[in-house]
CSV table of C-alpha atoms in Angstrom, one decimal:
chain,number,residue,atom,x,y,z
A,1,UNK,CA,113.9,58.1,181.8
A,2,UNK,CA,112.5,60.1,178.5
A,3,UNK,CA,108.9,58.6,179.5
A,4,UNK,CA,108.8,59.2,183.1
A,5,UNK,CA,110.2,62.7,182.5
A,6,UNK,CA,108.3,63.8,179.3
A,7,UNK,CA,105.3,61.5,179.3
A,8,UNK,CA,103.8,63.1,176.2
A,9,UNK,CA,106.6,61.7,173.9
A,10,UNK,CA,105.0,58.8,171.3
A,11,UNK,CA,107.9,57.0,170.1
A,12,UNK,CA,108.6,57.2,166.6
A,13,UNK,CA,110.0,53.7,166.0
A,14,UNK,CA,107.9,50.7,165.0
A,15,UNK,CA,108.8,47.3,163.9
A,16,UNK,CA,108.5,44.5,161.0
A,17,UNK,CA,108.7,41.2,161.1
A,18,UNK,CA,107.0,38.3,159.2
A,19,UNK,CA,104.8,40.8,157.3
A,20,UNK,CA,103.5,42.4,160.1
A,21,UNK,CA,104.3,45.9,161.3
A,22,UNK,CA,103.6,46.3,165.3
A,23,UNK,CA,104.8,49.3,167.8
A,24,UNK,CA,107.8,49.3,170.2
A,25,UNK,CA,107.0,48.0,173.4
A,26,UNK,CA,109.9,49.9,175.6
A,27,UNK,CA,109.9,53.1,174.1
A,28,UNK,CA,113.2,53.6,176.0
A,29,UNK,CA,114.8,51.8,173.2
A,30,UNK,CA,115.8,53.6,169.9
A,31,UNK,CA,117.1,51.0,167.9
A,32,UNK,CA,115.2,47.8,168.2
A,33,UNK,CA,115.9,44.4,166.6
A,34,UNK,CA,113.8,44.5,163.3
A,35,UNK,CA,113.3,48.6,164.0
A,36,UNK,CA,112.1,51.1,161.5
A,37,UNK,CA,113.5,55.1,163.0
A,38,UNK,CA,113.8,58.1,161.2
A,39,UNK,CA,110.5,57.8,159.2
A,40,UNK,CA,110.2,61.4,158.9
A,41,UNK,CA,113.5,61.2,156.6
A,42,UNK,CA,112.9,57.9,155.0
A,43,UNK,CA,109.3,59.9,153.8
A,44,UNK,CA,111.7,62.5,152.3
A,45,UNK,CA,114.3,60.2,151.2
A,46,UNK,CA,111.6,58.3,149.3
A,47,UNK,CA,109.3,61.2,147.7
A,48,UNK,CA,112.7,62.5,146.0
A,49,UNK,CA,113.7,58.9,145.0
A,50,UNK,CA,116.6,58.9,146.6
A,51,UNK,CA,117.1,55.0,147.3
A,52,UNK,CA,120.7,54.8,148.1
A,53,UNK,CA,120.3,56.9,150.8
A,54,UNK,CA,121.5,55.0,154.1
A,55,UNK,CA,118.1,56.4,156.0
A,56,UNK,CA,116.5,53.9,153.6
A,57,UNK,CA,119.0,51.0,155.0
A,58,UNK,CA,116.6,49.6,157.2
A,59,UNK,CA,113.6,49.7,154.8
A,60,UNK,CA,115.5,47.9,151.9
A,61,UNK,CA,116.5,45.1,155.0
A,62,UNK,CA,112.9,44.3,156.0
A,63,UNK,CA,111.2,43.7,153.1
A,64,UNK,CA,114.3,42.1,151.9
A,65,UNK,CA,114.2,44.1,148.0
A,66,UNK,CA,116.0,46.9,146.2
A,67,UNK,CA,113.1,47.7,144.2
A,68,UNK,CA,112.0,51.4,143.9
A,69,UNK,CA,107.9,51.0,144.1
A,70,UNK,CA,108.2,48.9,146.8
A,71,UNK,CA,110.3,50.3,148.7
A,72,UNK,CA,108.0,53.3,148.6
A,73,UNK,CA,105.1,51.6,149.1
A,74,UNK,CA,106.5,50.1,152.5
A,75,UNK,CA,107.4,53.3,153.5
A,76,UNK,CA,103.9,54.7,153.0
A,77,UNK,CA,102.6,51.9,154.6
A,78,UNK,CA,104.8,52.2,157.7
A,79,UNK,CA,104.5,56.1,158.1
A,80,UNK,CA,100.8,55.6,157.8
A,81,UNK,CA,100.4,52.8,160.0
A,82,UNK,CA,102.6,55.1,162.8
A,83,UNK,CA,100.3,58.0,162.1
A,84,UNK,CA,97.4,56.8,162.1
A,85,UNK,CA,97.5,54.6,165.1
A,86,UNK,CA,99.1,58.2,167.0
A,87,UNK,CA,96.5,60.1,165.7
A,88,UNK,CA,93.6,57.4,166.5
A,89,UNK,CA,94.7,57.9,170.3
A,90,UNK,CA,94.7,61.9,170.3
A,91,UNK,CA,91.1,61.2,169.1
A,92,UNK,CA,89.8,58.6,171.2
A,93,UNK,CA,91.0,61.3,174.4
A,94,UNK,CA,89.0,64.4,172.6
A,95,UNK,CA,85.9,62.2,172.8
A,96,UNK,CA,86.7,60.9,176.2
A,97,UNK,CA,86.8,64.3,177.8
A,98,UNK,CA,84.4,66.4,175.2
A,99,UNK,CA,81.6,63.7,175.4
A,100,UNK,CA,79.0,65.9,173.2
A,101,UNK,CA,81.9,66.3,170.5
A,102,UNK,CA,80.6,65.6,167.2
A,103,UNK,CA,76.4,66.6,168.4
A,104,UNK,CA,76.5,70.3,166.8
A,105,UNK,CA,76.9,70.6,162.8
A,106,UNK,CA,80.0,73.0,163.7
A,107,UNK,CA,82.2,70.4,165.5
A,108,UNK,CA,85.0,70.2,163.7
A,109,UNK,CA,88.6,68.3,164.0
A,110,UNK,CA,91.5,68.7,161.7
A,111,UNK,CA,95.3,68.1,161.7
A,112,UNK,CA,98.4,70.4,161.0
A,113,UNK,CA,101.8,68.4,160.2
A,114,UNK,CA,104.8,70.2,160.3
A,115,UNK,CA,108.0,69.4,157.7
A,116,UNK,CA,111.1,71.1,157.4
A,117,UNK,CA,110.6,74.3,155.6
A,118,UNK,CA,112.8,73.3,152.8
A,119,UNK,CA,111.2,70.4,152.1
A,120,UNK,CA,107.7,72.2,152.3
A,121,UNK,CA,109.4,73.8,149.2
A,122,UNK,CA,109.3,70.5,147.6
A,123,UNK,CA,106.7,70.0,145.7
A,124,UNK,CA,107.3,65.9,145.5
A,125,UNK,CA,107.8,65.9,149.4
A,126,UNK,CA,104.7,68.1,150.2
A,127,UNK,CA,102.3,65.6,148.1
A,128,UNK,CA,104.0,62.1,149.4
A,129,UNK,CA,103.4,63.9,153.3
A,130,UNK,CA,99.7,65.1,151.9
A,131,UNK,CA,99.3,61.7,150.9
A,132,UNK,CA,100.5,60.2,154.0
A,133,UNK,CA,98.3,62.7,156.3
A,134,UNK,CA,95.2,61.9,154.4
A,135,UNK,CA,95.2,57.9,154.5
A,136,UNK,CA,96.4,58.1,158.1
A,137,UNK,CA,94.1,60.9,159.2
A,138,UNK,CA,91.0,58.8,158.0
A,139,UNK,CA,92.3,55.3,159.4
A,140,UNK,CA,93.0,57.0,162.8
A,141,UNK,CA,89.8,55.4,164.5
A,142,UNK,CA,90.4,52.2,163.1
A,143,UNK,CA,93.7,52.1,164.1
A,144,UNK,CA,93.9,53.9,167.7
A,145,UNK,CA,94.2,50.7,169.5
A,146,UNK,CA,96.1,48.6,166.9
A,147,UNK,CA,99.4,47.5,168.2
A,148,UNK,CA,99.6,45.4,165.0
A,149,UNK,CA,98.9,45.1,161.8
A,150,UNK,CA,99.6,42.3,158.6
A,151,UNK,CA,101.5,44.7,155.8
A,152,UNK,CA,98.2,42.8,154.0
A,153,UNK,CA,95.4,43.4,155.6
A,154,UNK,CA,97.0,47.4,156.1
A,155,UNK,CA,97.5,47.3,152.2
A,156,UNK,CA,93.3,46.6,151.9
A,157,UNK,CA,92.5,49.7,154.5
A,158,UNK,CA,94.8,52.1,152.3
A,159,UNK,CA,93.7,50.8,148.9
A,160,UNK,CA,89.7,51.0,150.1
A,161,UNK,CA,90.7,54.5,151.3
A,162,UNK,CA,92.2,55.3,147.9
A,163,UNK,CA,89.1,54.1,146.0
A,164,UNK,CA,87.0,56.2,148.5
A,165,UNK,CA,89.1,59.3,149.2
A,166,UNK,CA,86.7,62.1,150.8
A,167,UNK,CA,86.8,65.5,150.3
A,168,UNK,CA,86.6,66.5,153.9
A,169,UNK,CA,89.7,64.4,155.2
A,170,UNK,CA,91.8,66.1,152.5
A,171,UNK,CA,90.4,69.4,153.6
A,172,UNK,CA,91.1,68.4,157.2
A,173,UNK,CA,94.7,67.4,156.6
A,174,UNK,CA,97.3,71.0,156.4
A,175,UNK,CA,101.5,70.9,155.9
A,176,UNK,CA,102.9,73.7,157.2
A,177,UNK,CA,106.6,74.5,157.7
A,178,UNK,CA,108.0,73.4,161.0
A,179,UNK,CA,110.2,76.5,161.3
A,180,UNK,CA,106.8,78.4,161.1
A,181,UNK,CA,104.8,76.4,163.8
A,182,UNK,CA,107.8,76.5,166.5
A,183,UNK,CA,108.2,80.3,166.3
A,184,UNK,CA,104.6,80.8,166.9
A,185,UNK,CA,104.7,81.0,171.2
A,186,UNK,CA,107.4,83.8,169.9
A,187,UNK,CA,105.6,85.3,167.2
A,188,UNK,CA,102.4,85.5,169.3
A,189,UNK,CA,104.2,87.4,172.4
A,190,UNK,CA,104.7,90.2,174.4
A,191,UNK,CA,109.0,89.9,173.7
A,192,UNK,CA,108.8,89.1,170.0
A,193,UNK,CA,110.2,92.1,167.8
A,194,UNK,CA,110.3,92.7,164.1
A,195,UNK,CA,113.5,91.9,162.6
A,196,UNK,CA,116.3,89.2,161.3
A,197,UNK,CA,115.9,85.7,162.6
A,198,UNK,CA,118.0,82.6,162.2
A,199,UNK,CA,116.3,79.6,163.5
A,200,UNK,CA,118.4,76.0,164.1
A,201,UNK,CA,116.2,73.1,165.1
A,202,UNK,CA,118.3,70.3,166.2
A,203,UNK,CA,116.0,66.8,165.8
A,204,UNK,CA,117.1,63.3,165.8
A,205,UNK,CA,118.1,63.2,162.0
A,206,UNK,CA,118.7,66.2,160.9
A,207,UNK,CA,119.4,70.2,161.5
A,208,UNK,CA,116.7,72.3,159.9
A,209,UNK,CA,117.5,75.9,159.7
A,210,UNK,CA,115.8,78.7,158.4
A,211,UNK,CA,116.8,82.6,158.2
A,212,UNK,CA,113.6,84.6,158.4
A,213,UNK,CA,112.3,88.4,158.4
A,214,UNK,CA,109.7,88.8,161.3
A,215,UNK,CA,107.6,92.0,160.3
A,216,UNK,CA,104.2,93.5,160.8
A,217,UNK,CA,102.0,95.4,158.4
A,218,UNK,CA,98.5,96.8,158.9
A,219,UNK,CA,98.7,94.8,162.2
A,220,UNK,CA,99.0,91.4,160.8
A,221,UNK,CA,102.2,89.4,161.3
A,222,UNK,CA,104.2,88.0,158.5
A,223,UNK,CA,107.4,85.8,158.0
A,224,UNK,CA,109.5,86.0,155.0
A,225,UNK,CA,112.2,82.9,154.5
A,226,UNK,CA,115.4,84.1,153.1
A,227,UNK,CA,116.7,80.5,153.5
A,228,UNK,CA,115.7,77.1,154.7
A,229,UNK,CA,118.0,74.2,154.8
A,230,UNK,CA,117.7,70.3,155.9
A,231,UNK,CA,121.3,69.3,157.1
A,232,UNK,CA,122.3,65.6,157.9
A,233,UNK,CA,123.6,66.6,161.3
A,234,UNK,CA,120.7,65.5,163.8
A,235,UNK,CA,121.7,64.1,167.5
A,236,UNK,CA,121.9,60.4,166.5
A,237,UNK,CA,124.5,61.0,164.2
A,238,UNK,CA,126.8,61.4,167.3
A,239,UNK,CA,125.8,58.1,168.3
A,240,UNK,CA,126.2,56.6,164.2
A,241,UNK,CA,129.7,58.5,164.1
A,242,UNK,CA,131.0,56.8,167.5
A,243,UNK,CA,129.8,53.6,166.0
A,244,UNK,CA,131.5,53.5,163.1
A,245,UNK,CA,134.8,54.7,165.0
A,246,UNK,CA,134.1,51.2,166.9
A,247,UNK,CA,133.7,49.4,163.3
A,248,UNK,CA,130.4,48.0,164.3
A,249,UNK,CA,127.0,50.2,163.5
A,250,UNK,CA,124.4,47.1,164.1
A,251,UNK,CA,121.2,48.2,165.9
A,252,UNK,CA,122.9,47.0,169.7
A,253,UNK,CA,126.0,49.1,169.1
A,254,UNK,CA,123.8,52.0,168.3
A,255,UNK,CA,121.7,51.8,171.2
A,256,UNK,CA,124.7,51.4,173.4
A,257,UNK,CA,126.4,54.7,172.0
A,258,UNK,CA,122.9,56.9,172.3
A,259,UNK,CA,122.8,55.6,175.8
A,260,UNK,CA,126.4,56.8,176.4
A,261,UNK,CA,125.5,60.1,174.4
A,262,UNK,CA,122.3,60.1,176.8
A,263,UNK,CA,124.1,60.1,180.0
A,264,UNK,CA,127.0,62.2,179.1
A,265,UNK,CA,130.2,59.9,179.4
A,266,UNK,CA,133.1,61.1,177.9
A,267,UNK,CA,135.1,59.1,175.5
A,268,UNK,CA,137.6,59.4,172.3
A,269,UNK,CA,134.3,58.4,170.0
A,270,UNK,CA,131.7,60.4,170.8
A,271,UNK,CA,134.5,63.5,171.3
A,272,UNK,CA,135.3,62.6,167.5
A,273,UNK,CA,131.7,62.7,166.7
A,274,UNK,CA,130.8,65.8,168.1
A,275,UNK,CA,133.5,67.3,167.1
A,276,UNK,CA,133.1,66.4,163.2
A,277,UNK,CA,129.1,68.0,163.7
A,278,UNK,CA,130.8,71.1,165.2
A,279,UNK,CA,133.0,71.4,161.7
A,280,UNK,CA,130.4,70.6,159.4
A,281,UNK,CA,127.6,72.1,160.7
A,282,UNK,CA,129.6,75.1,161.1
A,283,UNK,CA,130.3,75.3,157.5
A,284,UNK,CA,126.9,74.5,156.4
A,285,UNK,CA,125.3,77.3,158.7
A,286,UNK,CA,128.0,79.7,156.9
A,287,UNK,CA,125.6,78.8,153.8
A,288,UNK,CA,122.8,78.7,155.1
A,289,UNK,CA,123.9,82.7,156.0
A,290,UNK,CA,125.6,83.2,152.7
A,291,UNK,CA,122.5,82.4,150.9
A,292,UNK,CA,120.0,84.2,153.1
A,293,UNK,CA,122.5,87.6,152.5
A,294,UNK,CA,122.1,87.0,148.3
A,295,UNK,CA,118.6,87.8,149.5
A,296,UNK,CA,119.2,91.0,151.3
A,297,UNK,CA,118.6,94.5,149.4
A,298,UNK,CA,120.6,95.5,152.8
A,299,UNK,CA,123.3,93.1,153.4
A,300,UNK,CA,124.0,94.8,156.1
A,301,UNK,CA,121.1,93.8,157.9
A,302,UNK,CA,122.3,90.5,158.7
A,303,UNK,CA,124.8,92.3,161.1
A,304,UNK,CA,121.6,92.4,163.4
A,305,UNK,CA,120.3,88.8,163.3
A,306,UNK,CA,119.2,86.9,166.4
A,307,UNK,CA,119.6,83.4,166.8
A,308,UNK,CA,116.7,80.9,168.4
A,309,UNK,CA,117.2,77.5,169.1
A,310,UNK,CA,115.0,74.8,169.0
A,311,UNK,CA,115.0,71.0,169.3
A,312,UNK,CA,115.2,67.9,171.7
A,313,UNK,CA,118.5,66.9,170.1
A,314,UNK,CA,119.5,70.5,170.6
A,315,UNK,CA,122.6,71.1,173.4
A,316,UNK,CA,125.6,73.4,173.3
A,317,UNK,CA,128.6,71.0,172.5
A,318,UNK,CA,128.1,70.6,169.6
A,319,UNK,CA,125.1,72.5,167.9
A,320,UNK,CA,125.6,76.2,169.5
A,321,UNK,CA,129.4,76.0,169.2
A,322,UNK,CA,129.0,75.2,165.5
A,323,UNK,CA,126.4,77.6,164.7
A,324,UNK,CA,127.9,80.7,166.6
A,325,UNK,CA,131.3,79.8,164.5
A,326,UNK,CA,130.7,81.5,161.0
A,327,UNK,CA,129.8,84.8,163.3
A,328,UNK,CA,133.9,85.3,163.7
A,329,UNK,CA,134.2,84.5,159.8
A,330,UNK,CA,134.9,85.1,156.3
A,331,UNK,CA,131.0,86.1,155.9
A,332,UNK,CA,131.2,89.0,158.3
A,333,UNK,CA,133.7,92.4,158.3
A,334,UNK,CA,134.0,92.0,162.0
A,335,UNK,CA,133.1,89.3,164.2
A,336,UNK,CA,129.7,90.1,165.2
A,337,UNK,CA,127.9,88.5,168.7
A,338,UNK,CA,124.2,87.9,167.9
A,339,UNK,CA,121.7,87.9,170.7
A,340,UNK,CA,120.9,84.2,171.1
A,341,UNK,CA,116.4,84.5,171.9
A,342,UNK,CA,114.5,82.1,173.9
A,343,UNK,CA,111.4,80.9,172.9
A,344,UNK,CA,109.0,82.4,175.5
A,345,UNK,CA,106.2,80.2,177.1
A,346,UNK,CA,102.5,80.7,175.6
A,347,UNK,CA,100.7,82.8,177.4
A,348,UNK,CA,97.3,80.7,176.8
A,349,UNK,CA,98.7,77.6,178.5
A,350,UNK,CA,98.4,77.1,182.7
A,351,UNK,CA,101.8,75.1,183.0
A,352,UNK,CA,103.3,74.4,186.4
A,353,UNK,CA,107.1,74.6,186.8
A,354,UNK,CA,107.7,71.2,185.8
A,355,UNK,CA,105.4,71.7,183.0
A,356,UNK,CA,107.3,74.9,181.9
A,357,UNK,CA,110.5,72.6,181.0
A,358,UNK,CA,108.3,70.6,178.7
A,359,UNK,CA,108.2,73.4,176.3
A,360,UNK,CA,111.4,73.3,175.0
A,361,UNK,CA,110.4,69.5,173.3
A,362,UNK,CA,106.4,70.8,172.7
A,363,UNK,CA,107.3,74.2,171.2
A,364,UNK,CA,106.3,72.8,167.4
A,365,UNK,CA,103.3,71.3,168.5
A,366,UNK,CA,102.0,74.5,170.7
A,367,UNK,CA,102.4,76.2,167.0
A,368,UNK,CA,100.5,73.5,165.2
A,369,UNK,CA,97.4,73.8,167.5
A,370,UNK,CA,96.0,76.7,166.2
A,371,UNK,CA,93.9,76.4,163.3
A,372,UNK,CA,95.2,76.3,160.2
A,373,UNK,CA,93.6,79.7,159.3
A,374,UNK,CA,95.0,81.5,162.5
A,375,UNK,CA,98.8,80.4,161.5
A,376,UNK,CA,101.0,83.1,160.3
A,377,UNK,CA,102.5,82.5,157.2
């Protein structure tokens, strides 16, 4: 399973029932009765107000309303509550294994989040996540061990935090582009090489892609976005898409279709699934590479772009097939065969061959552990 094979993973569903939100207990399971998933998009879906969105489905269900500021509100609530309580744990094992932490004035713990480097562009987005960091980041302690919480009794830790927001959690708390923080084990070694980049991180909502210029100056490294894109094409939409082929697209059904998508079984649903990703996304990456080229003072250039992937969702039926398609079209004189780049392992980590495999789910957080000073932007 996921948690005997990557232990590190935190699952990112929790649960509300009765007014109380409370963690998953089998972390195996996706789609829970009374589940809230996708919290990273319901926070985006919410900061630009878009409340029909079907991301905000399960929200709207739970609290049982259609009304905007509560819907928001809940949403706050339940990405902070996640946060907070994940956070309060990676705390609580600094101090267990650094028992001095904390005795020298020069001690010092702060968090990096990474979003989706269009919607760092968003101004809304970037302050609704700021927010979110900063009520969760200074509840972490009280909430490390919390497997539950009343939506009341959460609602009086957020508003006493609000009345006494402190200058040093918000100084703590830094967004930074996720495209940024996963290329940083390839910006910081010995193979990376200055030139055209475009990045396609496959998560469980959505595809973010960015097209980047890697370049250094006066020995300093720098990235310069040419485009960055959020696309609804994430690895549970295979399992959605089959569902709905079936007619039914209730929590159980999902579950049973990710399991199927999990373990490879071919059928006539999930073929028709992937194969509606591999025609969309392969028309949406044309764009992505349309727009970066408006960019271009060479157009040329992006004749000589390298492709990296990224991702836990990622695989090569259907993400690589769909990406690699606008290559042999309209966008490009000749069909052109870009060098597809790993993302090498950090040389500052001691990882044993199991280990190594790890990287390919921990490549974003290696690039959010550095200070937020030390990042290259």
């Amino acid at each position: 399973s996921d948690v005997q094979e990557q232990p590190f993973l935190i699952p990112s569903v929790i649960k509300q029932k009765d007014g109380i939100l409370s963690v998953v207990d089998n972390p195996a399971y996706h789609y829970p009765e009374n589940g809230l998933y996708h919290l990273k998009q319901a926070m985006v879906k919410t900061a630009m107000k878009q409340w029909d969105d079907p991301v905000l489905t399960a929200y709207k269900e739970s609290i049982g309303t259609t009304e905007p500021y509560r819907i928001r509100d809940f949403v706050k609530s339940s990405a902070v509550f996640y946060l907070a309580r994940s956070l309060g744990e990676v705390r609580a094992q600094i101090q267990k294994r650094m028992k001095d932490f904390g005795n020298l004035p020069e001690d010092y713990m702060a968090v990096n989040l990474a979003v989706p480097v269009a919607d760092a562009e968003q101004p809304e987005i970037n302050a609704f996540y700021n927010q979110v960091l900063a009520e969760a980041w200074h509840l972490a302690d009280e909430l490390a061990d919390c497997d539950s919480i009343s939506m009341q009794d959460l609602g009086l830790l957020r508003e006493k935090y609000s009345v006494n927001e402190d200058r040093y959690t918000v100084e703590a708390c830094f967004i930074y582009p996720e495209v940024s923080a996963n290329v940083q084990g390839f910006v910081r070694s010995r193979v990376s090489s200055p030139g055209i980049y475009l990045f396609s991180d496959t998560g469980a909502s959505t595809v973010d892609q960015s097209v980047f210029i890697f370049g250094r100056r006066n020995n300093m490294d720098h990235l310069t976005y040419l485009a960055g894109r959020v696309l609804p094409f994430g690895s549970s939409q295979i399992e959605r898409r089959a569902a709905e082929c079936c007619g039914r697209i209730d929590n159980s059904s999902l579950e049973t279709w990710r399991k199927k998508k999990e373990r490879g079984e071919i059928s006539p649903e999930l073929s028709r699934a992937r194969e509606w990703i591999v025609k969309l996304l392969s028309w949406d990456t044309e764009k992505t590479l349309a727009f970066a080229k408006g960019k271009l003072y060479v157009v040329d250039q992006l004749n000589n772009i390298r492709l990296i992937f990224g991702g836990g969702g990622h695989s090569d039926y259907p993400y690589r097939t769909a990406v690699m398609t606008p290559f042999s079209g309209q966008l490009f004189r000749k069909t052109i065969q870009p060098d597809v780049v790993g993302l090498p392992l950090p040389r500052d980590l001691e990882l044993n061959e199991h280990q190594s495999r790890w990287m390919k789910r921990l490549s974003v957080a290696y690039g959010l552990s550095f200070e937020k000073n030390e990042l290259v932007s």
